Amino acid sequence: MAAQRARQYAMLAAESTSPAAITQLTEDVQRLALAYPQRPISQILPDLVETQDTLFTLLERRQQPAQSRDLHFLAGITSGLLAKVSHDMADPHSAMLQARTAVLCADQAGHPGLQAWLRGLQSLVAYWAGRYAEAVRYAEAGREYATQAGGTSAVWLPVSAARAYAALGNAEQAKAAIHEAEDAWSRVRPDEMDEMGGICTFNQPRTLYYASDALAWLPGEAATTERYALQAVQAYSDRYDPAWAFGDQAGSHTNLAIARVANGELDAAEDALTPVLDLPADQRINGIVHSVRRVHQAITRAGHASDARDLIDGIEHFTHTPANALPR
């Protein structure tokens, strides 16, 4: 706490923002971006809120154009991370508010890579809020920015559209978007967002997870869903890998469970879902809870409820204590 207070004083006491201060803030934001996919929200939220407050306070003062660009870029990422926090706590309204503020910062920074990333984030929030057509629109709106930037958002946006198309029942568009995302890897040129790492970049394991998430919506695609989901589960098996993310790992397991339910393999589905049901309450973020509920829906729709009582009980117990039910 004392170190954080000293850091804040050093930032705000300066008459103008020095290069050293910008470097320190960049390191702070990057540290948060790297930590976000791997740690519970409660462990990083205080730091995140303080960093955003520091950046906004500095932006309310006069800076040189280059400093203003850097501060707006960092404020855009930080507000994007806080949008993700609100989404993870099942508050899509606040998530979109933070995202719109982040978009304003990206516009001031003149940063197409940040703009593309934020459209992906808005698509994610809309998707999990059940606003699938809106999720497609956000993904489509980011394409031009992604083309300009050349980074991994060029993969994230089409595969985000894929799962929204699938949720809308448009199998043809969903499959085409998955293929587009896979093809986009050959044209990726890592940009400044990718250099931040963590949640600011998109990687191959997430591509597999998103593809399985899309295909899990589509009747008759159980075999392909299982293939993608198995690859994703394997890709996320090493929690010490920098690409590891507990939310995406859990989503990969739930998609594998859905595919196995569709094949009538209830014991195998339970094996796939058990690691998710064992997650502590502070990791039961919005997307994971929704994914687990999709397994429940798959079981009941397939008429297997009477044969999977223990699994259904486990799912219902899990969803009774989501992360947003914890003290804030």
Coordinates of C-alpha atoms in Angstrom, one line a residue:
M1 CA 0.0 0.0 0.0
A2 CA 2.8 2.4 0.9
A3 CA 4.6 1.7 -2.4
Q4 CA 1.4 2.3 -4.4
R5 CA 0.8 5.6 -2.6
A6 CA 4.4 6.7 -3.3
R7 CA 4.0 5.8 -6.9
Q8 CA 0.8 7.7 -7.2
Y9 CA 2.3 10.8 -5.6
A10 CA 5.3 10.7 -7.9
M11 CA 3.0 10.5 -10.9
L12 CA 0.7 13.3 -9.9
A13 CA 3.3 15.7 -8.4
A14 CA 5.2 16.2 -11.6
E15 CA 4.4 19.5 -13.5
S16 CA 4.4 17.4 -16.7
T17 CA 4.4 13.7 -17.4
S18 CA 8.0 12.6 -17.8
P19 CA 9.1 9.7 -20.0
A20 CA 10.0 7.8 -16.9
A21 CA 6.4 8.2 -15.6
I22 CA 5.0 7.0 -18.9
T23 CA 7.3 4.0 -18.8
Q24 CA 6.1 3.2 -15.2
L25 CA 2.5 3.5 -16.2
T26 CA 3.0 1.3 -19.3
E27 CA 4.6 -1.4 -17.1
D28 CA 1.7 -1.2 -14.6
V29 CA -0.9 -1.6 -17.4
Q30 CA 1.0 -4.5 -19.0
R31 CA 1.3 -6.2 -15.6
L32 CA -2.5 -6.0 -15.2
A33 CA -3.1 -7.2 -18.7
L34 CA -0.9 -10.2 -18.1
A35 CA -2.5 -11.0 -14.8
Y36 CA -6.1 -10.6 -15.8
P37 CA -6.7 -14.0 -17.5
Q38 CA -4.9 -15.9 -14.8
R39 CA -6.0 -14.5 -11.5
P40 CA -9.3 -13.8 -9.7
I41 CA -10.8 -10.3 -10.2
S42 CA -10.5 -9.6 -6.5
Q43 CA -6.7 -9.8 -6.7
I44 CA -6.3 -7.2 -9.4
L45 CA -9.3 -4.9 -9.1
P46 CA -7.8 -2.4 -6.6
D47 CA -4.7 -1.9 -8.7
L48 CA -6.8 -1.6 -11.8
V49 CA -9.1 1.1 -10.4
E50 CA -6.2 3.1 -9.0
T51 CA -4.3 2.9 -12.3
Q52 CA -7.3 4.2 -14.2
D53 CA -7.8 7.0 -11.7
T54 CA -4.2 8.0 -12.1
L55 CA -4.4 8.1 -15.9
F56 CA -7.6 10.1 -15.9
T57 CA -6.1 12.6 -13.4
L58 CA -3.1 13.0 -15.6
L59 CA -5.2 13.4 -18.7
E60 CA -7.1 16.2 -17.1
R61 CA -3.9 18.2 -17.1
R62 CA -2.0 19.6 -20.1
Q63 CA 0.5 17.3 -21.9
Q64 CA 2.7 17.3 -25.0
P65 CA 0.9 15.6 -27.9
A66 CA 3.1 12.5 -27.7
Q67 CA 2.4 12.2 -24.0
S68 CA -1.3 12.7 -24.5
R69 CA -1.3 9.9 -27.1
D70 CA 0.5 7.5 -24.7
L71 CA -1.8 8.3 -21.8
H72 CA -5.0 7.9 -23.9
F73 CA -3.7 4.6 -25.2
L74 CA -3.0 3.3 -21.6
A75 CA -6.3 4.7 -20.4
G76 CA -8.1 2.9 -23.2
I77 CA -6.6 -0.4 -22.2
T78 CA -7.3 0.1 -18.5
S79 CA -10.9 1.1 -19.2
G80 CA -11.2 -2.0 -21.5
L81 CA -10.0 -4.2 -18.6
L82 CA -12.5 -2.6 -16.3
A83 CA -15.2 -3.3 -18.9
K84 CA -14.1 -6.9 -18.8
V85 CA -14.4 -6.8 -14.9
S86 CA -18.0 -5.5 -15.2
H87 CA -18.8 -8.2 -17.7
D88 CA -17.2 -10.9 -15.5
M89 CA -19.4 -9.7 -12.6
A90 CA -22.5 -10.0 -14.8
D91 CA -23.0 -6.3 -15.3
P92 CA -23.2 -5.7 -19.0
H93 CA -24.5 -2.2 -18.7
S94 CA -21.4 -1.0 -16.8
A95 CA -19.2 -3.1 -19.1
M96 CA -20.5 -1.2 -22.2
L97 CA -20.1 2.2 -20.4
Q98 CA -16.5 1.4 -19.6
A99 CA -16.0 0.2 -23.2
R100 CA -17.4 3.3 -24.7
T101 CA -15.1 5.4 -22.6
A102 CA -12.2 3.2 -23.8
V103 CA -13.3 3.8 -27.4
L104 CA -13.1 7.5 -26.8
C105 CA -9.6 7.1 -25.5
A106 CA -8.6 5.0 -28.5
D107 CA -9.9 7.7 -30.8
Q108 CA -7.9 10.4 -29.0
A109 CA -4.8 8.1 -29.3
G110 CA -5.5 7.5 -32.9
H111 CA -4.8 3.8 -32.4
P112 CA -6.5 1.3 -34.7
G113 CA -5.1 -1.7 -32.8
L114 CA -6.8 -0.6 -29.6
Q115 CA -10.0 0.2 -31.6
A116 CA -10.0 -3.3 -33.0
W117 CA -9.4 -4.9 -29.6
L118 CA -12.2 -2.9 -28.0
R119 CA -14.7 -3.9 -30.7
G120 CA -13.8 -7.5 -29.9
L121 CA -14.4 -6.8 -26.2
Q122 CA -17.8 -5.2 -27.0
S123 CA -18.7 -8.2 -29.1
L124 CA -17.8 -10.5 -26.2
V125 CA -19.9 -8.5 -23.7
A126 CA -22.9 -8.5 -26.1
Y127 CA -22.5 -12.3 -26.8
W128 CA -22.6 -13.3 -23.2
A129 CA -25.5 -10.9 -22.6
G130 CA -27.5 -12.9 -25.2
R131 CA -27.5 -10.0 -27.7
Y132 CA -26.1 -12.0 -30.6
A133 CA -26.9 -9.8 -33.6
E134 CA -25.2 -6.9 -31.7
A135 CA -22.2 -9.1 -31.1
V136 CA -21.9 -9.7 -34.8
R137 CA -22.2 -5.9 -35.5
Y138 CA -19.4 -5.1 -33.1
A139 CA -17.2 -7.8 -34.6
E140 CA -17.8 -6.5 -38.1
A141 CA -17.2 -2.9 -37.0
G142 CA -13.7 -3.8 -35.9
R143 CA -12.6 -5.3 -39.2
E144 CA -11.2 -2.2 -40.8
Y145 CA -9.3 -1.2 -37.7
A146 CA -7.8 -4.8 -37.5
T147 CA -6.7 -4.6 -41.1
Q148 CA -4.9 -1.3 -40.4
A149 CA -3.2 -2.6 -37.3
G150 CA -2.4 -6.1 -38.6
G151 CA -2.4 -7.7 -35.1
T152 CA -4.2 -10.7 -33.6
S153 CA -7.5 -8.9 -33.3
A154 CA -7.8 -9.8 -37.0
V155 CA -8.3 -13.4 -35.8
W156 CA -10.4 -12.5 -32.7
L157 CA -13.1 -10.5 -34.5
P158 CA -14.2 -13.2 -37.1
V159 CA -14.1 -16.0 -34.6
S160 CA -16.1 -13.8 -32.2
A161 CA -18.6 -13.3 -35.0
A162 CA -18.6 -17.1 -35.6
R163 CA -20.0 -17.9 -32.2
A164 CA -22.6 -15.2 -32.4
Y165 CA -23.7 -16.4 -35.9
A166 CA -23.9 -19.9 -34.5
A167 CA -26.1 -18.7 -31.5
L168 CA -28.4 -17.1 -34.1
G169 CA -28.6 -20.5 -35.9
N170 CA -26.7 -19.4 -39.0
A171 CA -24.4 -22.4 -39.4
E172 CA -23.1 -21.4 -42.8
Q173 CA -21.9 -18.0 -41.7
A174 CA -20.5 -19.4 -38.4
K175 CA -18.4 -22.0 -40.2
A176 CA -17.2 -19.4 -42.8
A177 CA -16.1 -17.1 -40.0
I178 CA -14.2 -19.9 -38.3
H179 CA -12.3 -20.6 -41.5
E180 CA -11.7 -16.8 -42.0
A181 CA -10.2 -16.6 -38.5
E182 CA -7.9 -19.6 -39.1
D183 CA -6.8 -18.2 -42.4
A184 CA -6.1 -14.8 -40.8
W185 CA -3.2 -16.2 -38.7
S186 CA -1.0 -16.3 -41.9
R187 CA -1.4 -12.5 -42.2
V188 CA -0.9 -11.5 -38.6
R189 CA 1.8 -8.9 -37.8
P190 CA 1.9 -8.4 -34.0
D191 CA 1.1 -4.8 -33.1
E192 CA 1.4 -2.7 -30.0
M193 CA -1.6 -4.5 -28.4
D194 CA 0.0 -7.8 -28.9
E195 CA 3.2 -6.5 -27.3
M196 CA 1.2 -5.8 -24.1
G197 CA 0.3 -9.5 -24.0
G198 CA -2.1 -11.3 -21.7
I199 CA -5.7 -10.3 -22.3
C200 CA -4.6 -7.7 -24.9
T201 CA -3.6 -10.3 -27.4
F202 CA -5.3 -13.3 -29.0
N203 CA -3.6 -16.7 -29.3
Q204 CA -4.0 -20.1 -30.9
P205 CA -5.6 -21.8 -27.8
R206 CA -8.3 -19.1 -27.7
T207 CA -9.0 -19.7 -31.4
L208 CA -9.6 -23.4 -30.7
Y209 CA -11.8 -22.5 -27.7
Y210 CA -13.9 -19.9 -29.6
A211 CA -14.3 -22.3 -32.5
S212 CA -15.6 -25.1 -30.2
D213 CA -17.9 -22.6 -28.5
A214 CA -19.4 -21.7 -31.9
L215 CA -19.8 -25.2 -33.1
A216 CA -21.4 -26.3 -29.8
W217 CA -24.5 -24.3 -30.8
L218 CA -24.9 -26.2 -34.0
P219 CA -27.0 -29.5 -34.3
G220 CA -25.0 -32.2 -36.0
E221 CA -21.6 -30.8 -35.2
A222 CA -20.8 -32.8 -32.1
A223 CA -17.8 -34.5 -33.7
T224 CA -16.2 -31.3 -34.9
T225 CA -17.0 -29.6 -31.6
E226 CA -15.3 -32.4 -29.7
R227 CA -12.3 -32.2 -31.9
Y228 CA -11.8 -28.5 -31.4
A229 CA -12.6 -28.7 -27.7
L230 CA -10.2 -31.5 -27.1
Q231 CA -7.4 -29.5 -28.8
A232 CA -8.3 -26.5 -26.7
V233 CA -8.3 -28.5 -23.4
Q234 CA -4.9 -29.8 -24.3
A235 CA -3.6 -26.3 -25.2
Y236 CA -4.8 -25.1 -21.8
S237 CA -3.5 -28.0 -19.8
D238 CA -0.3 -26.2 -18.6
R239 CA -1.3 -23.5 -16.1
Y240 CA 2.3 -22.1 -16.3
D241 CA 2.1 -21.4 -20.0
P242 CA 1.8 -17.6 -20.6
A243 CA -1.2 -18.3 -22.8
W244 CA -3.1 -20.1 -20.0
A245 CA -6.4 -18.5 -18.9
F246 CA -8.7 -20.1 -16.4
G247 CA -11.9 -18.8 -18.1
D248 CA -11.0 -20.1 -21.5
Q249 CA -9.8 -23.4 -20.1
A250 CA -13.2 -23.8 -18.3
G251 CA -15.1 -22.8 -21.5
S252 CA -13.1 -25.5 -23.4
H253 CA -14.1 -28.1 -20.9
T254 CA -17.8 -27.1 -21.0
N255 CA -17.8 -27.3 -24.8
L256 CA -16.3 -30.8 -24.6
A257 CA -19.0 -31.8 -22.2
I258 CA -21.7 -30.4 -24.5
A259 CA -20.3 -32.5 -27.4
R260 CA -20.2 -35.6 -25.3
V261 CA -23.8 -35.1 -24.1
A262 CA -24.8 -34.8 -27.8
N263 CA -23.2 -38.2 -28.3
G264 CA -25.0 -39.7 -25.4
E265 CA -21.7 -40.1 -23.4
L266 CA -22.9 -38.8 -20.0
D267 CA -20.0 -40.3 -18.0
A268 CA -17.5 -38.7 -20.3
A269 CA -19.3 -35.4 -20.2
E270 CA -19.1 -35.5 -16.4
D271 CA -15.4 -36.2 -16.6
A272 CA -15.0 -33.1 -18.9
L273 CA -17.0 -30.8 -16.6
T274 CA -15.6 -31.9 -13.2
P275 CA -12.6 -29.6 -13.3
V276 CA -14.9 -26.6 -14.0
L277 CA -17.3 -27.5 -11.1
D278 CA -14.3 -27.6 -8.8
L279 CA -13.4 -24.0 -9.5
P280 CA -13.5 -21.8 -6.4
A281 CA -16.3 -19.2 -6.1
D282 CA -14.1 -16.2 -6.9
Q283 CA -13.4 -17.8 -10.4
R284 CA -17.0 -18.4 -11.2
I285 CA -17.2 -15.5 -13.6
N286 CA -20.1 -14.7 -15.8
G287 CA -18.9 -16.4 -18.9
I288 CA -18.1 -19.6 -17.0
V289 CA -21.4 -19.7 -15.3
H290 CA -23.2 -19.2 -18.6
S291 CA -21.1 -22.0 -20.2
V292 CA -22.0 -24.4 -17.4
R293 CA -25.7 -23.6 -17.8
R294 CA -25.3 -24.5 -21.5
V295 CA -24.3 -28.0 -20.4
H296 CA -27.4 -28.2 -18.2
Q297 CA -29.5 -27.1 -21.2
A298 CA -27.9 -29.7 -23.4
I299 CA -28.6 -32.5 -21.0
T300 CA -32.3 -31.5 -20.6
R301 CA -32.9 -31.0 -24.3
A302 CA -31.4 -34.4 -25.1
G303 CA -33.8 -36.0 -22.6
H304 CA -31.0 -37.3 -20.3
A305 CA -32.0 -35.4 -17.1
S306 CA -33.1 -38.6 -15.3
D307 CA -29.8 -40.4 -16.2
A308 CA -27.6 -37.5 -15.1
R309 CA -29.0 -36.4 -11.7
D310 CA -25.7 -36.1 -10.0
L311 CA -24.3 -34.0 -12.8
I312 CA -27.3 -31.7 -12.9
D313 CA -27.1 -31.3 -9.1
G314 CA -23.5 -30.4 -9.4
I315 CA -24.2 -27.8 -12.1
E316 CA -27.0 -26.2 -10.1
H317 CA -24.9 -26.1 -7.0
F318 CA -22.1 -24.4 -9.0
T319 CA -24.3 -21.7 -10.5
H320 CA -25.8 -20.8 -7.1
T321 CA -22.6 -19.0 -6.1
P322 CA -21.3 -17.0 -9.1
A323 CA -18.4 -14.5 -8.6
N324 CA -20.9 -11.6 -8.6
A325 CA -22.5 -13.0 -5.4
L326 CA -19.3 -12.5 -3.4
P327 CA -18.7 -9.3 -1.3
R328 CA -17.4 -6.5 -3.6

